[in-house]
């Protein structure tokens, strides 16, 4: 339902749906989403590193920017949807990912404000929704919150999706009320489930106030310790239940293409290796592949060779074929960043490729074809969007100002300061910035009691989403006045704070957009 609302407004959040067919009480069918893994499997397969999710997506050999876009959009959708519906029990086994980058949630037993509790008393789901550090890193294209430029766009997409859903609050509430007689575990007649969703939708406030409110929910979700604790506890609980980590490495879909789709290679061989940083130092092996109408060169990592060997070995055992050459026990456990190891591995790879070349059924296997065909290891630079401002010396600020009639003779001005772009470094690091707002008179002086400000954000591209209210009845001749929005660097001592840049807006008309910050 929510996805239909968003699509009707031109907002495509790449939601991935799956079918559920109930057949009897506690029985039914759930569609399997192919080529998907849980977030926990990604995390434990990569030693719980902060970059694990980003590196897993980058290892899929699809277009990196398309993968991140799919992830960012679907993450926006589920952040809004899970918040509105009050979904609980959100841990890293209830969040899944596809090899195309789509994120989706499963297991909705705890919903409409029925949260998972420890000992039946302590609420385990304390964050408004799940937005973990590794998710933020993907949204920022691998950059941190301090230096990344992409997170503000994610926040704005979330607030847009939230406001669109709010505009359809009656349809959402009606659907829940109609479903109440079904006597589901999390939804029963006479409960307060409808009230929970109504409060989360906040239909009584305007869009600007809702933007500010949801941004505060985003900040609370990012900084939530309970999300990290939930992930940690569930990961270790699964370790003891399964007797192993069952993690997944950042490997691509091993059988994506077939001979019928892309053709049959004539032959292939290893030519050498080269050192790269992805982001750590490692050696990649260069292969020459001869096709009927072209010659191609591909780069593959050692772990990708172990993956294809595992698939081919299983295939050979099932059909009673020849044994697959061993890649070498010593080389399997060695480090990827040593040239001596790369030399030893090159010899083992040569033997394996000779075997795959000689065996027709192995050469035509989908794993071999996919391994040789895909070559998107060096994606093109992203095309600059016209909606993203060019960088400037002082940076830029995005705002929205509108007027609201409170009575027949009273007006209120609402100023939403959204975010800044490309603020300059201060002493070699990202500024700890905050925004001040004043109303200035005709002489350019600040009018007393009009000062308001935001909290600080440590970033080159901070997101504020802060609303400033001014009752124009208190400001004589306001049509002649201007609003000054200034961005400041916080140094810890009030007297040492200094202005990075500012803009002046006429108070007589509504406006919105990007403005370049001017030097003080």
C-alpha positions as a Python dict, from the first residue, in 0.01 Angstrom:
ca = {
    (1, 'X'): (0, 0, 0),
    (2, 'X'): (269, 250, 100),
    (3, 'X'): (472, 166, -209),
    (4, 'X'): (170, 249, -426),
    (5, 'X'): (137, 585, -250),
    (6, 'X'): (504, 661, -312),
    (7, 'X'): (499, 550, -676),
    (8, 'X'): (190, 763, -742),
    (9, 'X'): (400, 1065, -638),
    (10, 'X'): (697, 962, -853),
    (11, 'X'): (902, 828, -561),
    (12, 'X'): (1051, 489, -651),
    (13, 'X'): (1206, 331, -341),
    (14, 'X'): (1281, -5, -505),
    (15, 'X'): (1086, -208, -250),
    (16, 'X'): (1114, -583, -293),
    (17, 'X'): (793, -770, -222),
    (18, 'X'): (737, -1141, -170),
    (19, 'X'): (415, -1338, -165),
    (20, 'X'): (260, -1497, 144),
    (21, 'X'): (-28, -1746, 114),
    (22, 'X'): (-200, -1855, 438),
    (23, 'X'): (-369, -2194, 400),
    (24, 'X'): (-484, -2272, 756),
    (25, 'X'): (-419, -2163, 1112),
    (26, 'X'): (-40, -2135, 1162),
    (27, 'X'): (14, -2275, 810),
    (28, 'X'): (92, -2129, 471),
    (29, 'X'): (350, -2059, 204),
    (30, 'X'): (610, -1782, 185),
    (31, 'X'): (784, -1703, -141),
    (32, 'X'): (1161, -1757, -139),
    (33, 'X'): (1357, -1448, -244),
    (34, 'X'): (1641, -1585, -455),
    (35, 'X'): (2002, -1476, -412),
    (36, 'X'): (1942, -1321, -73),
    (37, 'X'): (2119, -1346, 262),
    (38, 'X'): (2059, -1211, 610),
    (39, 'X'): (2246, -910, 742),
    (40, 'X'): (2390, -1134, 1015),
    (41, 'X'): (2544, -1368, 758),
    (42, 'X'): (2715, -1073, 591),
    (43, 'X'): (2841, -939, 924),
    (44, 'X'): (2981, -1265, 1062),
    (45, 'X'): (3129, -1359, 727),
    (46, 'X'): (3340, -1044, 742),
    (47, 'X'): (3438, -1041, 1111),
    (48, 'X'): (3172, -783, 1207),
    (49, 'X'): (3378, -505, 1048),
    (50, 'X'): (3212, -167, 996),
    (51, 'X'): (3273, -190, 620),
    (52, 'X'): (3138, -545, 590),
    (53, 'X'): (2809, -451, 424),
    (54, 'X'): (2972, -206, 183),
    (55, 'X'): (3241, -457, 87),
    (56, 'X'): (2987, -737, 39),
    (57, 'X'): (2785, -523, -202),
    (58, 'X'): (3102, -408, -382),
    (59, 'X'): (3197, -773, -433),
    (60, 'X'): (2886, -858, -633),
    (61, 'X'): (3043, -760, -971),
    (62, 'X'): (2733, -560, -1060),
    (63, 'X'): (2743, -184, -1111),
    (64, 'X'): (2846, -49, -771),
    (65, 'X'): (2643, 269, -802),
    (66, 'X'): (2327, 82, -900),
    (67, 'X'): (2373, -151, -601),
    (68, 'X'): (2416, 139, -359),
    (69, 'X'): (2119, 322, -511),
    (70, 'X'): (1899, 12, -469),
    (71, 'X'): (2015, -25, -110),
    (72, 'X'): (1969, 342, -21),
    (73, 'X'): (1620, 365, -167),
    (74, 'X'): (1497, 40, -13),
    (75, 'X'): (1653, 136, 321),
    (76, 'X'): (1456, 464, 306),
    (77, 'X'): (1135, 272, 239),
    (78, 'X'): (1176, 26, 525),
    (79, 'X'): (1295, 296, 767),
    (80, 'X'): (966, 480, 712),
    (81, 'X'): (742, 173, 690),
    (82, 'X'): (879, -6, 998),
    (83, 'X'): (853, 316, 1201),
    (84, 'X'): (491, 384, 1100),
    (85, 'X'): (381, 24, 1163),
    (86, 'X'): (571, 0, 1493),
    (87, 'X'): (762, -316, 1397),
    (88, 'X'): (959, -482, 1675),
    (89, 'X'): (1208, -768, 1707),
    (90, 'X'): (1431, -600, 1446),
    (91, 'X'): (1760, -785, 1461),
    (92, 'X'): (2016, -879, 1195),
    (93, 'X'): (1844, -1208, 1104),
    (94, 'X'): (1517, -1028, 1028),
    (95, 'X'): (1682, -795, 776),
    (96, 'X'): (1786, -942, 441),
    (97, 'X'): (1978, -832, 132),
    (98, 'X'): (1977, -941, -228),
    (99, 'X'): (2279, -950, -456),
    (100, 'X'): (2122, -657, -644),
    (101, 'X'): (2141, -442, -331),
    (102, 'X'): (1776, -447, -224),
    (103, 'X'): (1720, -453, 152),
    (104, 'X'): (1398, -600, 293),
    (105, 'X'): (1254, -708, 628),
    (106, 'X'): (1099, -1041, 729),
    (107, 'X'): (921, -1180, 1038),
    (108, 'X'): (644, -939, 1135),
    (109, 'X'): (522, -1121, 1445),
    (110, 'X'): (598, -815, 1658),
    (111, 'X'): (415, -516, 1510),
    (112, 'X'): (190, -221, 1592),
    (113, 'X'): (383, -137, 1907),
    (114, 'X'): (429, -495, 2032),
    (115, 'X'): (805, -485, 2086),
    (116, 'X'): (1042, -763, 2187),
    (117, 'X'): (1105, -760, 2562),
    (118, 'X'): (1380, -907, 2776),
    (119, 'X'): (1228, -1106, 3060),
    (120, 'X'): (889, -974, 2955),
    (121, 'X'): (973, -635, 3106),
    (122, 'X'): (1261, -451, 2936),
    (123, 'X'): (1191, -322, 2585),
    (124, 'X'): (1464, -450, 2351),
    (125, 'X'): (1357, -238, 2052),
    (126, 'X'): (1446, 113, 2165),
    (127, 'X'): (1545, 268, 1833),
    (128, 'X'): (1261, 410, 1618),
    (129, 'X'): (1388, 184, 1337),
    (130, 'X'): (1709, 3, 1240),
    (131, 'X'): (1977, 223, 1083),
    (132, 'X'): (2313, 75, 1177),
    (133, 'X'): (2665, 211, 1121),
    (134, 'X'): (2735, -30, 835),
    (135, 'X'): (2414, 82, 660),
    (136, 'X'): (2513, 449, 689),
    (137, 'X'): (2853, 366, 538),
    (138, 'X'): (2683, 215, 231),
    (139, 'X'): (2450, 514, 198),
    (140, 'X'): (2755, 743, 204),
    (141, 'X'): (2924, 535, -73),
    (142, 'X'): (3188, 408, 170),
    (143, 'X'): (3261, 747, 329),
    (144, 'X'): (3214, 839, 695),
    (145, 'X'): (2948, 1073, 831),
    (146, 'X'): (3214, 1345, 856),
    (147, 'X'): (3315, 1341, 489),
    (148, 'X'): (3023, 1173, 306),
    (149, 'X'): (2795, 1381, 83),
    (150, 'X'): (2517, 1127, 24),
    (151, 'X'): (2349, 1098, 364),
    (152, 'X'): (2160, 1432, 339),
    (153, 'X'): (1987, 1303, 24),
    (154, 'X'): (1889, 985, 212),
    (155, 'X'): (1734, 1191, 493),
    (156, 'X'): (1540, 1409, 249),
    (157, 'X'): (1411, 1098, 69),
    (158, 'X'): (1299, 950, 403),
    (159, 'X'): (1114, 1267, 504),
    (160, 'X'): (949, 1288, 162),
    (161, 'X'): (832, 926, 189),
    (162, 'X'): (708, 987, 544),
    (163, 'X'): (504, 1292, 442),
    (164, 'X'): (351, 1109, 145),
    (165, 'X'): (243, 825, 377),
    (166, 'X'): (104, 1079, 626),
    (167, 'X'): (-114, 1232, 354),
    (168, 'X'): (-278, 887, 318),
    (169, 'X'): (-317, 822, 690),
    (170, 'X'): (-689, 745, 657),
    (171, 'X'): (-628, 461, 410),
    (172, 'X'): (-353, 313, 629),
    (173, 'X'): (-561, 331, 945),
    (174, 'X'): (-867, 188, 765),
    (175, 'X'): (-668, -110, 638),
    (176, 'X'): (-551, -189, 992),
    (177, 'X'): (-903, -154, 1136),
    (178, 'X'): (-1044, -385, 868),
    (179, 'X'): (-775, -643, 950),
    (180, 'X'): (-836, -636, 1328),
    (181, 'X'): (-1119, -899, 1325),
    (182, 'X'): (-874, -1150, 1172),
    (183, 'X'): (-739, -1192, 1527),
    (184, 'X'): (-371, -1190, 1432),
    (185, 'X'): (-103, -1223, 1698),
    (186, 'X'): (-1, -856, 1684),
    (187, 'X'): (-343, -712, 1595),
    (188, 'X'): (-656, -775, 1795),
    (189, 'X'): (-989, -596, 1830),
    (190, 'X'): (-1005, -363, 2127),
    (191, 'X'): (-627, -316, 2147),
    (192, 'X'): (-430, 5, 2111),
    (193, 'X'): (-258, -98, 1787),
    (194, 'X'): (-452, 154, 1577),
    (195, 'X'): (-361, 431, 1819),
    (196, 'X'): (10, 341, 1792),
    (197, 'X'): (5, 372, 1412),
    (198, 'X'): (-200, 693, 1431),
    (199, 'X'): (55, 852, 1664),
    (200, 'X'): (343, 739, 1443),
    (201, 'X'): (175, 897, 1139),
    (202, 'X'): (122, 1226, 1328),
    (203, 'X'): (-149, 1351, 1087),
    (204, 'X'): (-221, 1661, 1297),
    (205, 'X'): (113, 1835, 1229),
    (206, 'X'): (223, 2003, 905),
    (207, 'X'): (483, 1870, 662),
    (208, 'X'): (767, 2093, 781),
    (209, 'X'): (719, 1993, 1145),
    (210, 'X'): (696, 1629, 1033),
    (211, 'X'): (1027, 1662, 847),
    (212, 'X'): (1196, 1790, 1159),
    (213, 'X'): (1038, 1519, 1373),
    (214, 'X'): (1138, 1233, 1143),
    (215, 'X'): (1492, 1366, 1113),
    (216, 'X'): (1515, 1346, 1493),
    (217, 'X'): (1403, 982, 1464),
    (218, 'X'): (1683, 923, 1211),
    (219, 'X'): (1942, 1072, 1447),
    (220, 'X'): (1813, 864, 1737),
    (221, 'X'): (1827, 546, 1527),
    (222, 'X'): (2187, 608, 1416),
    (223, 'X'): (2311, 667, 1769),
    (224, 'X'): (2106, 388, 1928),
    (225, 'X'): (2314, 151, 2139),
    (226, 'X'): (2024, -96, 2159),
    (227, 'X'): (2055, -179, 1787),
    (228, 'X'): (2421, -276, 1830),
    (229, 'X'): (2338, -480, 2142),
    (230, 'X'): (2050, -659, 1963),
    (231, 'X'): (2277, -751, 1671),
    (232, 'X'): (2554, -870, 1903),
    (233, 'X'): (2324, -1079, 2126),
    (234, 'X'): (2142, -1240, 1835),
    (235, 'X'): (2467, -1322, 1654),
    (236, 'X'): (2606, -1507, 1954),
    (237, 'X'): (2273, -1679, 2022),
    (238, 'X'): (2281, -1815, 1667),
    (239, 'X'): (2642, -1926, 1714),
    (240, 'X'): (2544, -2156, 1999),
    (241, 'X'): (2229, -2280, 1824),
    (242, 'X'): (2391, -2360, 1489),
    (243, 'X'): (2736, -2453, 1617),
    (244, 'X'): (2905, -2227, 1362),
    (245, 'X'): (2913, -1878, 1215),
    (246, 'X'): (2747, -1965, 878),
    (247, 'X'): (2860, -1630, 743),
    (248, 'X'): (2885, -1531, 377),
    (249, 'X'): (3188, -1373, 218),
    (250, 'X'): (3158, -1072, -16),
    (251, 'X'): (3130, -1297, -322),
    (252, 'X'): (2916, -1248, -634),
    (253, 'X'): (2634, -1470, -754),
    (254, 'X'): (2836, -1768, -885),
    (255, 'X'): (2587, -1886, -1148),
    (256, 'X'): (2430, -1576, -1298),
    (257, 'X'): (2490, -1640, -1671),
    (258, 'X'): (2474, -1940, -1904),
    (259, 'X'): (2630, -2037, -2239),
    (260, 'X'): (2295, -1980, -2408),
    (261, 'X'): (2288, -1619, -2283),
    (262, 'X'): (2644, -1497, -2340),
    (263, 'X'): (2815, -1756, -2561),
    (264, 'X'): (3099, -2008, -2517),
    (265, 'X'): (3460, -1899, -2451),
    (266, 'X'): (3724, -2051, -2680),
    (267, 'X'): (3999, -2054, -2417),
    (268, 'X'): (4127, -1864, -2114),
    (269, 'X'): (4450, -1838, -1916),
    (270, 'X'): (4615, -1642, -1637),
    (271, 'X'): (4854, -1366, -1750),
    (272, 'X'): (4975, -1224, -1419),
    (273, 'X'): (4865, -1031, -1113),
    (274, 'X'): (4856, -671, -992),
    (275, 'X'): (4832, -497, -657),
    (276, 'X'): (4526, -288, -573),
    (277, 'X'): (4364, -134, -265),
    (278, 'X'): (4001, -243, -209),
    (279, 'X'): (4019, -74, 45),
    (280, 'X'): (4303, -284, 193),
    (281, 'X'): (4607, -388, -8),
    (282, 'X'): (4549, -709, -205),
    (283, 'X'): (4660, -885, -525),
    (284, 'X'): (4418, -946, -812),
    (285, 'X'): (4484, -1201, -1086),
    (286, 'X'): (4457, -1095, -1451),
    (287, 'X'): (4299, -1341, -1695),
    (288, 'X'): (4282, -1329, -2074),
    (289, 'X'): (3958, -1473, -2214),
    (290, 'X'): (3917, -1538, -2590),
    (291, 'X'): (3557, -1536, -2714),
    (292, 'X'): (3443, -1610, -3073),
    (293, 'X'): (3422, -1240, -3161),
    (294, 'X'): (3641, -1060, -2907),
    (295, 'X'): (3923, -1075, -2654),
    (296, 'X'): (3859, -969, -2294),
    (297, 'X'): (4070, -923, -1983),
    (298, 'X'): (3933, -963, -1631),
    (299, 'X'): (4058, -925, -1276),
    (300, 'X'): (3962, -1177, -1010),
    (301, 'X'): (4052, -1210, -643),
    (302, 'X'): (4184, -1526, -478),
    (303, 'X'): (3865, -1571, -279),
    (304, 'X'): (3666, -1569, -604),
    (305, 'X'): (3883, -1854, -733),
    (306, 'X'): (3808, -2052, -416),
    (307, 'X'): (3438, -1988, -472),
    (308, 'X'): (3428, -2115, -829),
    (309, 'X'): (3644, -2416, -739),
    (310, 'X'): (3398, -2507, -462),
    (311, 'X'): (3103, -2489, -703),
    (312, 'X'): (3283, -2693, -972),
    (313, 'X'): (3403, -2952, -719),
    (314, 'X'): (3046, -3008, -600),
    (315, 'X'): (2929, -3040, -962),
    (316, 'X'): (3203, -3295, -1045),
    (317, 'X'): (3122, -3507, -740),
    (318, 'X'): (2750, -3511, -828),
    (319, 'X'): (2816, -3630, -1185),
    (320, 'X'): (3109, -3859, -1101),
    (321, 'X'): (3361, -3654, -1297),
    (322, 'X'): (3736, -3604, -1252),
    (323, 'X'): (3875, -3458, -932),
    (324, 'X'): (3926, -3082, -937),
    (325, 'X'): (4287, -2968, -881),
    (326, 'X'): (4351, -2844, -528),
    (327, 'X'): (4441, -2477, -509),
    (328, 'X'): (4691, -2544, -230),
    (329, 'X'): (4646, -2565, 146),
    (330, 'X'): (4928, -2325, 230),
    (331, 'X'): (4801, -2065, -15),
    (332, 'X'): (4442, -2091, 109),
    (333, 'X'): (4523, -1952, 454),
    (334, 'X'): (4794, -1704, 348),
    (335, 'X'): (4755, -1328, 339),
    (336, 'X'): (4629, -1148, 28),
    (337, 'X'): (4878, -860, 53),
    (338, 'X'): (5208, -1047, -3),
    (339, 'X'): (5371, -1075, -344),
    (340, 'X'): (5535, -1409, -259),
    (341, 'X'): (5190, -1552, -186),
    (342, 'X'): (5054, -1413, -514),
    (343, 'X'): (5336, -1587, -706),
    (344, 'X'): (5256, -1923, -542),
    (345, 'X'): (4885, -1879, -603),
    (346, 'X'): (4941, -1796, -970),
    (347, 'X'): (5082, -2147, -1025),
    (348, 'X'): (4783, -2310, -854),
    (349, 'X'): (4541, -2096, -1057),
    (350, 'X'): (4718, -2199, -1379),
    (351, 'X'): (4655, -2570, -1303),
    (352, 'X'): (4290, -2508, -1217),
    (353, 'X'): (4223, -2307, -1535),
    (354, 'X'): (4388, -2576, -1749),
    (355, 'X'): (4151, -2832, -1599),
    (356, 'X'): (3847, -2608, -1660),
    (357, 'X'): (3959, -2546, -2019),
    (358, 'X'): (3999, -2914, -2098),
    (359, 'X'): (3668, -3035, -1951),
    (360, 'X'): (3386, -2924, -2186),
    (361, 'X'): (3114, -2967, -1924),
    (362, 'X'): (3313, -2767, -1670),
    (363, 'X'): (3392, -2496, -1927),
    (364, 'X'): (3020, -2463, -2012),
    (365, 'X'): (2903, -2467, -1650),
    (366, 'X'): (2714, -2147, -1545),
    (367, 'X'): (2971, -2084, -1270),
    (368, 'X'): (3257, -2082, -1523),
    (369, 'X'): (3065, -1869, -1773),
    (370, 'X'): (2970, -1615, -1505),
    (371, 'X'): (3325, -1608, -1370),
    (372, 'X'): (3469, -1532, -1714),
    (373, 'X'): (3194, -1306, -1851),
    (374, 'X'): (3135, -1048, -1579),
    (375, 'X'): (3386, -766, -1586),
    (376, 'X'): (3245, -470, -1396),
    (377, 'X'): (3535, -439, -1159),
    (378, 'X'): (3605, -77, -1253),
    (379, 'X'): (3267, 100, -1277),
    (380, 'X'): (3250, 439, -1450),
    (381, 'X'): (3250, 756, -1245),
    (382, 'X'): (2899, 853, -1131),
    (383, 'X'): (2719, 1111, -1343),
    (384, 'X'): (2673, 1435, -1156),
    (385, 'X'): (2309, 1509, -1086),
    (386, 'X'): (2172, 1853, -1168),
    (387, 'X'): (2004, 1855, -828),
    (388, 'X'): (2335, 1849, -640),
    (389, 'X'): (2499, 2189, -617),
    (390, 'X'): (2854, 2256, -730),
    (391, 'X'): (3107, 2294, -452),
    (392, 'X'): (3208, 2642, -343),
    (393, 'X'): (3469, 2791, -115),
    (394, 'X'): (3238, 2851, 180),
    (395, 'X'): (2987, 2578, 100),
    (396, 'X'): (2614, 2589, 31),
    (397, 'X'): (2296, 2570, 237),
    (398, 'X'): (1952, 2430, 153),
    (399, 'X'): (1643, 2588, 309),
    (400, 'X'): (1267, 2633, 277),
    (401, 'X'): (1071, 2936, 402),
    (402, 'X'): (694, 2974, 402),
    (403, 'X'): (424, 3179, 570),
    (404, 'X'): (131, 3043, 765),
    (405, 'X'): (-180, 3237, 862),
    (406, 'X'): (-259, 3190, 1230),
    (407, 'X'): (-563, 3422, 1233),
    (408, 'X'): (-718, 3685, 1006),
    (409, 'X'): (-449, 3936, 1104),
    (410, 'X'): (-162, 3719, 1228),
    (411, 'X'): (110, 3544, 1029),
    (412, 'X'): (386, 3305, 1127),
    (413, 'X'): (701, 3249, 922),
    (414, 'X'): (847, 2898, 920),
    (415, 'X'): (1207, 2856, 815),
    (416, 'X'): (1334, 2500, 762),
    (417, 'X'): (1714, 2480, 748),
    (418, 'X'): (1771, 2142, 580),
    (419, 'X'): (2143, 2081, 527),
    (420, 'X'): (2476, 2220, 410),
    (421, 'X'): (2714, 2099, 138),
    (422, 'X'): (3091, 2125, 108),
    (423, 'X'): (3172, 2322, 421),
    (424, 'X'): (3547, 2394, 431),
    (425, 'X'): (3788, 2207, 659),
    (426, 'X'): (3891, 2379, 980),
    (427, 'X'): (4250, 2305, 1085),
    (428, 'X'): (4258, 2002, 855),
    (429, 'X'): (3934, 1839, 970),
    (430, 'X'): (3557, 1862, 922),
    (431, 'X'): (3400, 2161, 1101),
    (432, 'X'): (3177, 2117, 1404),
    (433, 'X'): (2909, 2337, 1255),
    (434, 'X'): (2583, 2486, 1374),
    (435, 'X'): (2336, 2738, 1233),
    (436, 'X'): (2226, 3071, 1379),
    (437, 'X'): (1920, 3263, 1257),
    (438, 'X'): (1853, 3632, 1316),
    (439, 'X'): (1606, 3883, 1179),
    (440, 'X'): (1784, 4200, 1066),
    (441, 'X'): (1633, 4550, 1043),
    (442, 'X'): (1670, 4800, 760),
    (443, 'X'): (2012, 4909, 890),
    (444, 'X'): (2143, 4553, 898),
    (445, 'X'): (2135, 4525, 1277),
    (446, 'X'): (2006, 4217, 1457),
    (447, 'X'): (1662, 4259, 1611),
    (448, 'X'): (1664, 4174, 1979),
    (449, 'X'): (1514, 3839, 2085),
    (450, 'X'): (1511, 3695, 1729),
    (451, 'X'): (1821, 3477, 1767),
    (452, 'X'): (1771, 3100, 1732),
    (453, 'X'): (2021, 2823, 1659),
    (454, 'X'): (2067, 2451, 1596),
    (455, 'X'): (2279, 2192, 1772),
    (456, 'X'): (2625, 2116, 1631),
    (457, 'X'): (2702, 1859, 1359),
    (458, 'X'): (3059, 1736, 1295),
    (459, 'X'): (3065, 1705, 914),
    (460, 'X'): (3151, 1873, 584),
    (461, 'X'): (2789, 1805, 480),
    (462, 'X'): (2579, 1838, 797),
    (463, 'X'): (2204, 1770, 808),
    (464, 'X'): (2004, 1990, 1047),
    (465, 'X'): (1636, 1970, 938),
    (466, 'X'): (1559, 2231, 1202),
    (467, 'X'): (1244, 2447, 1190),
    (468, 'X'): (1257, 2807, 1315),
    (469, 'X'): (930, 2985, 1397),
    (470, 'X'): (873, 3362, 1408),
    (471, 'X'): (543, 3530, 1491),
    (472, 'X'): (538, 3830, 1256),
    (473, 'X'): (300, 4015, 1486),
    (474, 'X'): (600, 4074, 1713),
    (475, 'X'): (810, 4222, 1429),
    (476, 'X'): (699, 4573, 1315),
    (477, 'X'): (719, 4641, 938),
    (478, 'X'): (842, 4288, 874),
    (479, 'X'): (814, 4336, 495),
    (480, 'X'): (1128, 4551, 510),
    (481, 'X'): (1326, 4302, 719),
    (482, 'X'): (1560, 4020, 621),
    (483, 'X'): (1645, 3684, 777),
    (484, 'X'): (2012, 3604, 818),
    (485, 'X'): (2110, 3236, 820),
    (486, 'X'): (2470, 3192, 926),
    (487, 'X'): (2681, 2877, 963),
    (488, 'X'): (2931, 2877, 1250),
    (489, 'X'): (3217, 2659, 1367),
    (490, 'X'): (3202, 2553, 1732),
    (491, 'X'): (3538, 2553, 1910),
    (492, 'X'): (3429, 2473, 2267),
    (493, 'X'): (3458, 2831, 2391),
    (494, 'X'): (3181, 3070, 2291),
    (495, 'X'): (3420, 3360, 2230),
    (496, 'X'): (3627, 3147, 1992),
    (497, 'X'): (3339, 3035, 1769),
    (498, 'X'): (3353, 3193, 1425),
    (499, 'X'): (3126, 3229, 1125),
    (500, 'X'): (3195, 3012, 819),
    (501, 'X'): (2944, 3187, 592),
    (502, 'X'): (2597, 3337, 573),
    (503, 'X'): (2299, 3417, 349),
    (504, 'X'): (2035, 3693, 368),
    (505, 'X'): (1673, 3626, 271),
    (506, 'X'): (1400, 3891, 224),
    (507, 'X'): (1124, 3830, 476),
    (508, 'X'): (848, 3944, 241),
    (509, 'X'): (814, 3628, 29),
    (510, 'X'): (825, 3250, 56),
    (511, 'X'): (1120, 3077, -111),
    (512, 'X'): (1329, 2760, -110),
    (513, 'X'): (1639, 2611, -269),
    (514, 'X'): (2020, 2610, -247),
    (515, 'X'): (2219, 2924, -173),
    (516, 'X'): (2593, 2976, -173),
    (517, 'X'): (2728, 3084, 164),
    (518, 'X'): (2894, 3425, 150),
    (519, 'X'): (3205, 3515, 345),
    (520, 'X'): (3134, 3697, 674),
}
